[in-house]
Short mmCIF file of C-alpha atoms and ligand atoms in Angstrom, two decimals:
data_model
loop_
_atom_site.label_atom_id
_atom_site.label_comp_id
_atom_site.label_asym_id
_atom_site.label_seq_id
_atom_site.Cartn_x
_atom_site.Cartn_y
_atom_site.Cartn_z
CA MET A 1 29.51 -37.65 38.85
CA LEU A 2 29.29 -35.25 35.86
CA GLU A 3 25.82 -34.17 35.01
CA LYS A 4 25.12 -35.02 31.30
CA ASN A 5 22.70 -32.57 29.57
CA VAL A 6 23.90 -33.16 26.06
CA ILE A 7 21.07 -33.10 23.50
CA ALA A 8 21.21 -33.82 19.89
CA GLY A 9 19.31 -32.04 17.06
CA PHE A 10 18.26 -29.14 19.23
CA SER A 11 18.48 -26.63 16.41
CA LYS A 12 16.08 -28.67 14.26
CA TRP A 13 13.38 -28.69 16.89
CA PRO A 14 10.40 -26.41 16.58
CA LYS A 15 10.33 -23.39 18.95
CA SER A 16 7.61 -25.01 21.08
CA LYS A 17 9.63 -28.23 21.62
CA LYS A 18 12.73 -26.15 22.43
CA ILE A 19 10.66 -24.34 25.14
CA GLU A 20 9.25 -27.59 26.48
CA TRP A 21 12.67 -29.09 26.93
CA LEU A 22 14.11 -25.80 28.46
CA VAL A 23 11.25 -25.61 30.93
CA GLU A 24 11.28 -29.32 31.87
CA THR A 25 15.07 -29.25 32.39
CA TYR A 26 15.64 -25.90 34.12
CA ALA A 27 12.35 -24.18 35.35
CA SER A 28 11.59 -24.01 38.89
CA ASN A 29 7.94 -23.19 37.87
CA SER A 30 7.29 -24.56 34.41
CA GLN A 31 4.10 -22.67 33.84
CA GLU A 32 5.59 -19.23 34.77
CA MET A 33 8.68 -19.86 32.72
CA THR A 34 6.62 -20.88 29.63
CA ARG A 35 4.27 -17.91 30.07
CA ASP A 36 7.25 -15.47 30.39
CA LEU A 37 9.11 -16.82 27.33
CA LYS A 38 6.00 -16.78 25.17
CA SER A 39 4.76 -13.38 26.43
CA PHE A 40 7.62 -11.62 24.60
CA TRP A 41 6.88 -13.28 21.26
CA HIS A 42 5.95 -10.59 18.64
CA PRO A 43 2.26 -10.85 17.68
CA GLY A 44 3.18 -10.33 14.03
CA GLU A 45 4.25 -13.79 12.83
CA GLU A 46 6.16 -12.42 9.83
CA LEU A 47 8.13 -9.95 11.97
CA GLN A 48 8.94 -12.69 14.58
CA ARG A 49 10.26 -14.90 11.71
CA ILE A 50 12.64 -12.15 10.73
CA ILE A 51 13.76 -11.54 14.36
CA ASP A 52 14.32 -15.29 14.76
CA GLY A 53 16.46 -15.21 11.63
CA PHE A 54 19.04 -12.87 13.28
CA SER A 55 20.19 -15.72 15.53
CA GLU A 56 19.70 -19.37 16.12
CA ASN A 57 17.73 -21.51 18.58
CA THR A 58 15.60 -18.50 19.50
CA VAL A 59 12.89 -19.10 21.95
CA SER A 60 11.88 -15.63 22.95
CA ASN A 61 12.81 -11.93 22.44
CA TYR A 62 14.85 -10.12 24.99
CA VAL A 63 13.37 -6.60 25.46
CA LEU A 64 15.46 -3.36 26.18
CA PRO A 65 14.23 0.09 26.58
CA TYR A 66 14.34 2.27 23.41
CA GLY A 67 14.71 5.93 24.59
CA ILE A 68 15.15 9.27 22.83
CA ALA A 69 17.80 12.02 23.83
CA PRO A 70 16.57 15.17 21.99
CA ASN A 71 18.46 18.49 21.35
CA PHE A 72 21.70 17.16 19.97
CA MET A 73 23.14 20.01 17.88
CA ILE A 74 25.89 18.35 15.84
CA ASP A 75 27.62 20.33 13.06
CA GLY A 76 24.85 22.83 13.04
CA ARG A 77 22.04 20.14 12.61
CA ASN A 78 19.64 19.18 15.22
CA TYR A 79 19.17 15.44 16.06
CA ALA A 80 17.05 13.37 18.38
CA ILE A 81 19.15 10.42 19.27
CA PRO A 82 17.46 6.94 19.76
CA MET A 83 19.24 4.96 22.52
CA VAL A 84 18.82 1.33 23.52
CA ILE A 85 20.04 0.94 27.06
CA GLU A 86 19.04 -0.72 30.31
CA GLU A 87 20.87 1.59 32.68
CA SER A 88 18.92 4.35 34.57
CA SER A 89 20.12 7.96 33.92
CA VAL A 90 22.16 7.36 30.72
CA VAL A 91 19.49 8.79 28.40
CA ALA A 92 18.71 11.61 30.93
CA ALA A 93 22.39 12.46 31.13
CA ALA A 94 22.85 12.54 27.38
CA SER A 95 19.83 14.74 27.02
CA SER A 96 20.97 17.12 29.63
CA ALA A 97 24.53 17.44 28.16
CA ALA A 98 23.09 17.84 24.72
CA LYS A 99 20.87 20.64 25.76
CA PHE A 100 23.66 22.34 27.61
CA TRP A 101 25.98 22.33 24.60
CA ALA A 102 23.14 23.25 22.15
CA ASP A 103 23.25 26.59 23.80
CA ARG A 104 26.98 26.87 23.35
CA GLY A 105 27.50 26.08 19.73
CA GLY A 106 26.80 22.35 19.93
CA PHE A 107 29.08 19.47 18.92
CA HIS A 108 31.58 19.90 16.24
CA THR A 109 33.10 16.87 14.52
CA LYS A 110 35.76 15.94 11.96
CA VAL A 111 35.84 12.50 10.27
CA ILE A 112 39.64 11.89 9.92
CA ASP A 113 39.51 8.80 7.83
CA THR A 114 37.17 5.81 7.01
CA ARG A 115 39.70 3.03 6.12
CA LYS A 116 39.03 -0.53 7.26
CA VAL A 117 41.37 -3.44 7.46
CA GLY A 118 41.44 -7.12 6.60
CA GLN A 119 44.21 -9.74 6.77
CA VAL A 120 45.21 -13.03 5.21
CA HIS A 121 47.48 -14.78 7.71
CA PHE A 122 49.63 -17.29 5.97
CA PHE A 123 52.59 -19.69 6.66
CA TRP A 124 55.20 -20.36 4.02
CA LYS A 125 58.65 -21.94 4.06
CA GLY A 126 59.52 -20.30 0.64
CA ASP A 127 61.72 -17.26 -0.06
CA PHE A 128 59.85 -14.22 1.28
CA ASN A 129 62.38 -11.86 -0.49
CA LEU A 130 61.36 -13.33 -3.73
CA LEU A 131 57.74 -12.81 -2.99
CA GLN A 132 58.49 -9.20 -2.08
CA THR A 133 60.35 -8.62 -5.29
CA HIS A 134 57.19 -9.70 -7.17
CA GLN A 135 54.92 -7.66 -4.94
CA GLN A 136 53.57 -5.26 -7.64
CA GLU A 137 52.83 -8.23 -9.89
CA LEU A 138 51.07 -10.11 -7.11
CA LYS A 139 49.00 -6.94 -6.31
CA ASN A 140 47.93 -6.72 -10.05
CA ALA A 141 47.04 -10.38 -10.09
CA LEU A 142 45.03 -10.17 -6.93
CA THR A 143 43.29 -6.97 -7.98
CA LYS A 144 42.20 -8.80 -11.27
CA GLN A 145 41.19 -11.84 -9.24
CA VAL A 146 38.58 -9.85 -7.18
CA ALA A 147 37.37 -7.47 -9.96
CA SER A 148 33.96 -8.78 -10.22
CA LEU A 149 33.60 -9.02 -6.40
CA THR A 150 34.54 -5.39 -5.96
CA ALA A 151 32.73 -3.91 -9.07
CA ASN A 152 29.66 -2.65 -7.13
CA MET A 153 31.66 -1.20 -4.30
CA ARG A 154 34.04 0.59 -6.75
CA LYS A 155 30.98 2.03 -8.48
CA ARG A 156 29.99 3.47 -5.06
CA GLY A 157 33.48 5.03 -4.65
CA GLY A 158 34.92 2.17 -2.45
CA GLY A 159 36.82 -1.09 -2.80
CA VAL A 160 40.42 -2.19 -2.07
CA LEU A 161 42.70 0.76 -1.29
CA ASP A 162 45.98 -0.85 -0.53
CA LEU A 163 47.71 -4.13 -0.07
CA GLU A 164 50.85 -4.79 1.90
CA LEU A 165 52.93 -7.92 2.51
CA LEU A 166 54.19 -8.21 6.08
CA ASP A 167 57.13 -10.41 7.30
CA LEU A 168 56.23 -11.54 10.85
CA SER A 169 58.46 -14.61 10.74
CA LEU A 170 60.71 -13.29 13.53
CA GLN A 171 57.73 -13.44 15.96
CA GLU A 172 56.49 -16.73 14.67
CA PRO A 173 58.59 -18.93 12.14
CA ASN A 174 57.30 -18.82 8.65
CA TYR A 175 54.36 -16.50 9.49
CA TYR A 176 53.52 -13.71 6.88
CA GLN A 177 50.59 -11.57 6.29
CA LEU A 178 48.70 -9.83 3.54
CA ARG A 179 47.25 -6.66 5.14
CA VAL A 180 44.56 -4.94 3.02
CA ALA A 181 42.92 -1.62 3.41
CA PHE A 182 39.31 -1.20 2.29
CA GLU A 183 36.87 1.58 1.85
CA THR A 184 33.34 0.25 2.18
CA CYS A 185 31.31 3.56 1.91
CA ASP A 186 28.06 3.39 3.69
CA SER A 187 28.19 -0.32 4.57
CA MET A 188 29.98 -1.72 7.53
CA GLY A 189 31.50 -4.02 4.87
CA ALA A 190 32.21 -7.26 6.91
CA ASN A 191 30.90 -9.55 4.30
CA PHE A 192 32.42 -7.66 1.43
CA ILE A 193 35.87 -7.56 3.09
CA ASN A 194 35.80 -11.28 4.05
CA SER A 195 34.79 -12.33 0.65
CA VAL A 196 37.60 -10.29 -1.03
CA LEU A 197 40.10 -11.68 1.50
CA GLU A 198 39.15 -15.30 0.84
CA ALA A 199 39.61 -14.52 -2.84
CA PHE A 200 42.90 -12.88 -2.18
CA ALA A 201 44.10 -16.06 -0.34
CA GLU A 202 43.11 -18.29 -3.27
CA GLY A 203 44.79 -15.78 -5.64
CA LEU A 204 47.98 -15.76 -3.49
CA GLN A 205 48.19 -19.63 -3.59
CA GLY A 206 47.67 -19.55 -7.45
CA PHE A 207 50.33 -16.85 -7.93
CA ILE A 208 52.98 -18.97 -6.19
CA THR A 209 52.11 -22.14 -7.86
CA GLN A 210 51.79 -20.75 -11.35
CA HIS A 211 54.32 -17.93 -11.46
CA PRO A 212 57.66 -19.13 -13.21
CA ALA A 213 59.85 -17.30 -10.65
CA PHE A 214 58.59 -19.76 -8.04
CA SER A 215 58.90 -22.80 -10.14
CA GLY A 216 61.90 -24.17 -8.18
CA ASN A 217 60.10 -23.36 -4.94
CA THR A 218 58.33 -26.55 -3.77
CA HIS A 219 56.80 -25.07 -0.63
CA GLU A 220 53.12 -24.71 -0.57
CA ILE A 221 51.48 -21.68 1.13
CA ASP A 222 49.42 -22.64 4.16
CA ILE A 223 46.65 -20.13 4.40
CA LEU A 224 45.76 -20.02 8.15
CA MET A 225 42.82 -17.60 8.03
CA SER A 226 41.39 -14.73 6.09
CA ILE A 227 39.28 -12.22 8.16
CA LEU A 228 38.71 -8.58 8.67
CA SER A 229 40.32 -6.78 11.56
CA ASN A 230 38.04 -4.96 14.03
CA TYR A 231 40.91 -2.80 14.95
CA THR A 232 40.34 0.19 12.60
CA PRO A 233 42.52 3.01 13.97
CA GLU A 234 42.18 4.70 10.58
CA CYS A 235 38.41 4.73 10.64
CA LEU A 236 38.51 7.61 12.91
CA VAL A 237 36.41 10.61 14.01
CA GLU A 238 36.90 13.53 16.38
CA ALA A 239 34.02 15.25 18.20
CA TRP A 240 34.49 18.32 20.40
CA VAL A 241 32.69 21.00 22.37
CA GLU A 242 34.18 24.28 23.45
CA CYS A 243 33.20 27.60 25.06
CA PRO A 244 34.75 30.40 27.17
CA VAL A 245 35.45 29.15 30.67
CA GLU A 246 33.11 31.70 32.19
CA ASP A 247 30.14 30.28 30.36
CA LEU A 248 30.56 27.13 32.46
CA GLY A 249 29.61 29.13 35.62
CA VAL A 250 26.03 27.90 35.38
CA VAL A 251 27.01 24.26 35.80
CA CYS A 252 27.17 24.24 39.54
CA GLU A 253 25.84 26.72 42.24
CA THR A 254 28.87 26.38 44.38
CA MET A 255 31.62 26.83 41.78
CA ASP A 256 32.47 29.50 39.19
CA GLY A 257 33.29 28.54 35.59
CA ALA A 258 36.94 28.61 36.12
CA SER A 259 36.92 26.21 39.24
CA PHE A 260 34.52 23.87 37.38
CA ALA A 261 36.72 23.81 34.30
CA ASP A 262 39.82 23.25 36.28
CA ARG A 263 38.25 20.29 38.23
CA PHE A 264 36.81 18.83 35.00
CA ALA A 265 40.12 18.94 33.24
CA LYS A 266 41.84 17.41 36.21
CA ALA A 267 39.37 14.53 36.06
CA VAL A 268 40.14 13.89 32.60
CA ARG A 269 43.80 14.07 33.13
CA VAL A 270 43.41 11.47 35.99
CA ALA A 271 41.79 9.20 33.45
CA GLN A 272 44.79 9.71 31.14
CA ILE A 273 47.17 8.69 33.99
CA ASP A 274 45.42 5.85 35.87
CA PRO A 275 44.05 2.75 33.92
CA TYR A 276 41.66 2.02 36.82
CA ARG A 277 39.94 5.30 36.43
CA ALA A 278 40.35 5.28 32.59
CA VAL A 279 38.32 2.07 32.28
CA THR A 280 35.47 3.55 34.17
CA HIS A 281 35.80 6.89 32.36
CA ASN A 282 35.69 5.13 28.99
CA LYS A 283 32.91 2.93 30.25
CA GLY A 284 30.91 6.15 30.60
CA ILE A 285 31.70 7.08 27.06
CA PHE A 286 30.49 3.62 25.83
CA ASN A 287 27.20 4.00 27.81
CA GLY A 288 26.26 6.47 25.14
CA ILE A 289 28.06 4.93 22.16
CA ASP A 290 26.72 1.33 22.71
CA ALA A 291 23.25 2.76 23.16
CA ILE A 292 23.14 4.43 19.86
CA VAL A 293 25.19 1.72 18.07
CA LEU A 294 22.70 -0.91 19.24
CA ALA A 295 19.72 1.28 18.23
CA THR A 296 21.18 1.52 14.66
CA GLY A 297 21.69 -2.18 14.37
CA ASN A 298 25.42 -1.87 14.24
CA ASP A 299 27.90 -4.26 15.80
CA PHE A 300 28.48 -2.92 19.35
CA ARG A 301 31.03 -5.69 20.29
CA ALA A 302 33.29 -4.59 17.44
CA ILE A 303 33.00 -0.94 18.29
CA GLU A 304 33.81 -1.69 21.98
CA ALA A 305 36.73 -3.98 21.23
CA CYS A 306 38.33 -1.41 18.80
CA GLY A 307 37.66 1.51 21.06
CA HIS A 308 39.43 -0.16 23.94
CA ALA A 309 42.33 -1.24 21.93
CA TYR A 310 42.69 2.42 20.55
CA ALA A 311 42.60 3.64 24.20
CA ALA A 312 45.70 1.43 24.88
CA ARG A 313 47.50 2.36 21.59
CA ASP A 314 50.59 3.67 23.31
CA GLY A 315 51.00 0.68 25.50
CA GLN A 316 48.84 1.94 28.46
CA TYR A 317 45.10 2.10 28.68
CA ARG A 318 44.02 5.80 28.83
CA SER A 319 41.02 8.10 28.54
CA LEU A 320 39.65 8.37 25.03
CA SER A 321 38.68 12.10 25.84
CA LYS A 322 40.90 15.05 26.27
CA CYS A 323 40.33 18.35 27.93
CA GLU A 324 42.33 21.52 27.32
CA ILE A 325 41.88 24.98 28.75
CA VAL A 326 43.81 27.47 26.58
CA ASP A 327 43.55 31.28 26.73
CA GLY A 328 40.32 31.12 28.79
CA LYS A 329 38.70 28.69 26.44
CA PHE A 330 37.44 25.13 27.47
CA ARG A 331 37.70 22.52 24.77
CA PHE A 332 36.63 18.94 25.50
CA SER A 333 37.13 16.37 22.78
CA LEU A 334 36.92 12.75 21.95
CA GLU A 335 38.87 10.87 19.22
CA ILE A 336 37.51 7.37 18.52
CA PRO A 337 37.63 4.75 15.85
CA LEU A 338 34.04 3.90 14.64
CA ALA A 339 33.52 1.38 11.81
CA VAL A 340 29.84 1.59 11.22
CA GLY A 341 27.30 1.15 8.45
CA THR A 342 24.07 2.68 7.52
CA VAL A 343 23.10 0.28 4.60
CA GLY A 344 22.72 -3.55 4.55
CA GLY A 345 22.72 -6.06 7.47
CA LEU A 346 20.54 -5.49 10.48
CA THR A 347 20.22 -1.75 9.64
CA VAL A 348 17.55 -2.72 7.01
CA LEU A 349 16.34 -5.88 8.58
CA HIS A 350 15.46 -4.84 12.10
CA PRO A 351 12.34 -2.69 12.02
CA LEU A 352 13.61 -0.35 14.89
CA ALA A 353 17.10 -0.06 13.52
CA LYS A 354 15.36 1.18 10.35
CA ARG A 355 13.34 3.70 12.38
CA THR A 356 16.47 4.90 14.24
CA LEU A 357 18.15 5.70 10.90
CA GLU A 358 14.92 7.46 9.74
CA VAL A 359 14.85 9.59 13.02
CA LEU A 360 18.56 10.43 12.39
CA GLY A 361 17.63 11.54 8.83
CA ASN A 362 19.02 8.48 7.09
CA PRO A 363 22.70 9.48 7.62
CA SER A 364 25.66 8.33 5.59
CA ALA A 365 28.25 6.17 7.51
CA ARG A 366 30.39 9.35 7.95
CA GLU A 367 27.64 11.33 9.35
CA LEU A 368 26.74 8.51 11.77
CA MET A 369 30.32 8.33 12.91
CA SER A 370 29.99 12.07 13.80
CA ILE A 371 26.70 11.46 15.58
CA ILE A 372 27.96 8.48 17.52
CA ALA A 373 31.11 10.37 18.68
CA SER A 374 29.06 13.28 19.83
CA VAL A 375 26.81 11.08 21.90
CA GLY A 376 29.85 9.43 23.53
CA LEU A 377 31.32 12.88 24.35
CA ALA A 378 28.05 14.10 25.74
CA GLN A 379 27.70 11.08 27.84
CA ASN A 380 31.34 11.56 29.21
CA PHE A 381 30.74 15.29 29.82
CA ALA A 382 27.49 14.50 31.86
CA ALA A 383 29.20 11.80 34.02
CA VAL A 384 32.43 13.84 34.76
CA ARG A 385 30.35 16.99 35.38
CA SER A 386 28.35 15.09 38.12
CA LEU A 387 31.50 13.40 39.57
CA VAL A 388 33.40 16.68 40.01
CA THR A 389 30.26 18.62 41.40
CA THR A 390 27.48 16.78 43.19
CA GLY A 391 28.75 13.23 42.96
CA ILE A 392 27.22 10.61 40.75
CA GLN A 393 24.72 9.14 43.24
CA GLN A 394 22.47 12.16 43.60
CA GLY A 395 21.15 12.11 39.97
CA HIS A 396 21.69 8.51 39.45
CA MET A 397 19.64 7.20 42.53
CA LYS A 398 16.83 9.69 41.67
CA LEU A 399 16.40 7.92 38.29
CA HIS A 400 17.03 4.52 39.87
CA LEU A 401 14.16 5.06 42.20
CA LEU A 402 11.63 3.75 39.75
CA ASN A 403 13.61 0.46 39.56
CA ILE A 404 13.73 0.13 43.31
CA LEU A 405 9.93 0.85 43.46
CA ASN A 406 9.21 -1.71 40.75
CA HIS A 407 11.42 -4.28 42.47
CA LEU A 408 9.41 -3.71 45.78
CA GLY A 409 6.15 -4.04 43.89
CA ALA A 410 4.98 -0.48 44.39
CA ASN A 411 1.66 0.40 42.75
CA GLU A 412 0.97 3.67 40.86
CA THR A 413 -0.19 5.54 44.03
CA GLU A 414 2.78 4.36 45.95
CA THR A 415 5.20 5.31 43.10
CA THR A 416 3.76 8.82 42.86
CA ALA A 417 3.98 9.29 46.72
CA ALA A 418 7.61 7.95 46.83
CA GLN A 419 8.68 10.25 43.96
CA THR A 420 7.30 13.27 45.77
CA PHE A 421 8.75 12.23 49.07
CA PHE A 422 12.24 11.65 47.58
CA GLU A 423 12.49 14.88 45.54
CA GLU A 424 14.63 16.49 48.03
CA LYS A 425 15.97 13.47 49.84
CA THR A 426 18.75 10.91 49.25
CA VAL A 427 17.46 7.77 47.63
CA SER A 428 18.76 4.39 48.86
CA HIS A 429 17.21 0.91 48.70
CA ALA A 430 16.86 0.84 52.49
CA ALA A 431 15.33 4.50 52.59
CA VAL A 432 12.71 3.41 49.82
CA THR A 433 11.91 0.26 51.72
CA LEU A 434 11.31 2.03 54.86
CA PHE A 435 9.10 4.74 53.20
CA LEU A 436 7.04 2.08 51.39
CA GLU A 437 6.57 0.17 54.72
CA GLY A 438 5.43 3.32 56.42
CA TRP A 439 3.21 4.30 53.56
CA ARG A 440 1.54 0.91 53.50
CA GLU A 441 1.08 0.81 57.24
CA ALA A 442 -0.55 4.18 57.08
CA ALA A 443 -2.78 3.11 54.22
CA GLN A 444 -3.87 -0.02 56.33
CA VAL A 445 -4.61 2.13 59.24
CA SER A 446 -6.63 4.65 57.25
CA LYS A 447 -8.42 1.78 55.50
CA GLY A 448 -9.41 0.40 58.98
CA VAL A 449 -10.49 3.83 60.13
CA VAL A 450 -12.81 4.16 57.06
CA MET A 451 -14.24 0.63 57.51
CA ALA A 452 -14.97 1.45 61.20
CA VAL A 453 -16.67 4.62 60.21
CA LYS A 454 -18.66 2.78 57.61
CA LYS A 455 -19.81 0.17 60.15
CA GLU A 456 -20.86 2.87 62.60
C1 MEV B 1 28.31 4.61 35.04
O1 MEV B 1 27.57 3.73 34.17
C2 MEV B 1 29.32 5.45 34.33
C3 MEV B 1 30.13 6.34 35.16
O2 MEV B 1 30.87 5.43 36.14
C4 MEV B 1 31.24 6.91 34.27
C5 MEV B 1 32.31 7.65 35.01
O3 MEV B 1 32.61 7.38 36.20
O4 MEV B 1 32.83 8.62 34.31
C6 MEV B 1 29.46 7.30 35.91
#
């Protein structure tokens, strides 16, 4: 029999009732679950109300660490990068790569373009050629239609850049599209774009019904949907680092600069060739990118979706980064579309997103693109550097040690002892468990000895 847990009116219930229901229905220990959910409520009621407003049916807050990676020299400016991430070693790796490159000229970037895209998908049985003939007239009518909507954005230097009519009826009968390019300046612009697109859809319908050239045309336009596209290959930035190959000699004790550069470049080429490797390689890039995107209150799902689509733009999923060694010079670069904003939305509402932007010097959207791409490149450099030298586990497990110790319930003394013990040893869950058991046994024995001495 199917279990029926359908409830009505959940969204209208107060938070306390939602928790009661949740706990009654799902908790193995109701007291503990209630305590845990409530323990993450923010003590400031007003702030909690704002946080609740970001989503729906909120019963608690989900906490992630907010860390800082200092020493990022980007286009000659020094940044400390706030990163929100739950994976050990990401912030440490970014910091270490940042410091390494700060001594070698830092990160260089170039914003290639900042165009965003929106689409009105429509179905029509009318004469598309006729519509195309009147394309310029249609554009003028639509531009007029959205004049008041776009006024503010135009004042800031943005607005609608271009408008195209696309015939896709060979792929799907009667399917056409209005593809629109936008400049949204410092805002991510999702609401602006979607509002303009909906107005365009209405304008398109009006144009066909009212224009005398279409009077004999009895077919109505069916607007399927109007929505921005998160694929923004023209909202693009490049970040790179470069140095003479011999300057890389310090990376690894067992390799000279040329051997390291060669192994590094090979690893990047492997990620160009093999999608299985490319996905992991790019995941490493997004370890950094997601962390700063999240810290700035931008939409990390959009950034991820777009980045992965861009990585597959020639039909095969490939590395987003590139490495060249030319005339003794090592150049490592990342080209990635990043549609982000630094005004509006969560960037002003989330108290820590606001602080992130402040720490970054309140950058423009273009500057933020440069910062984010540099963080992605730094993260990629750190991961591939470890992979082709010591292997990833050495550094990773050292930083994961604390998680293992927390999991095993280690106290402060035990944690310090374990950290000292594992300084020169390989960390694994089994090794840490063994160490802790031994430590606790020894502590018991010495406690027994002390008690016995005291009794005597
Ligand atoms: C782990 O989160 C990321 C890496 O796997 C990236 C890579 O393999 O390049 C280390």
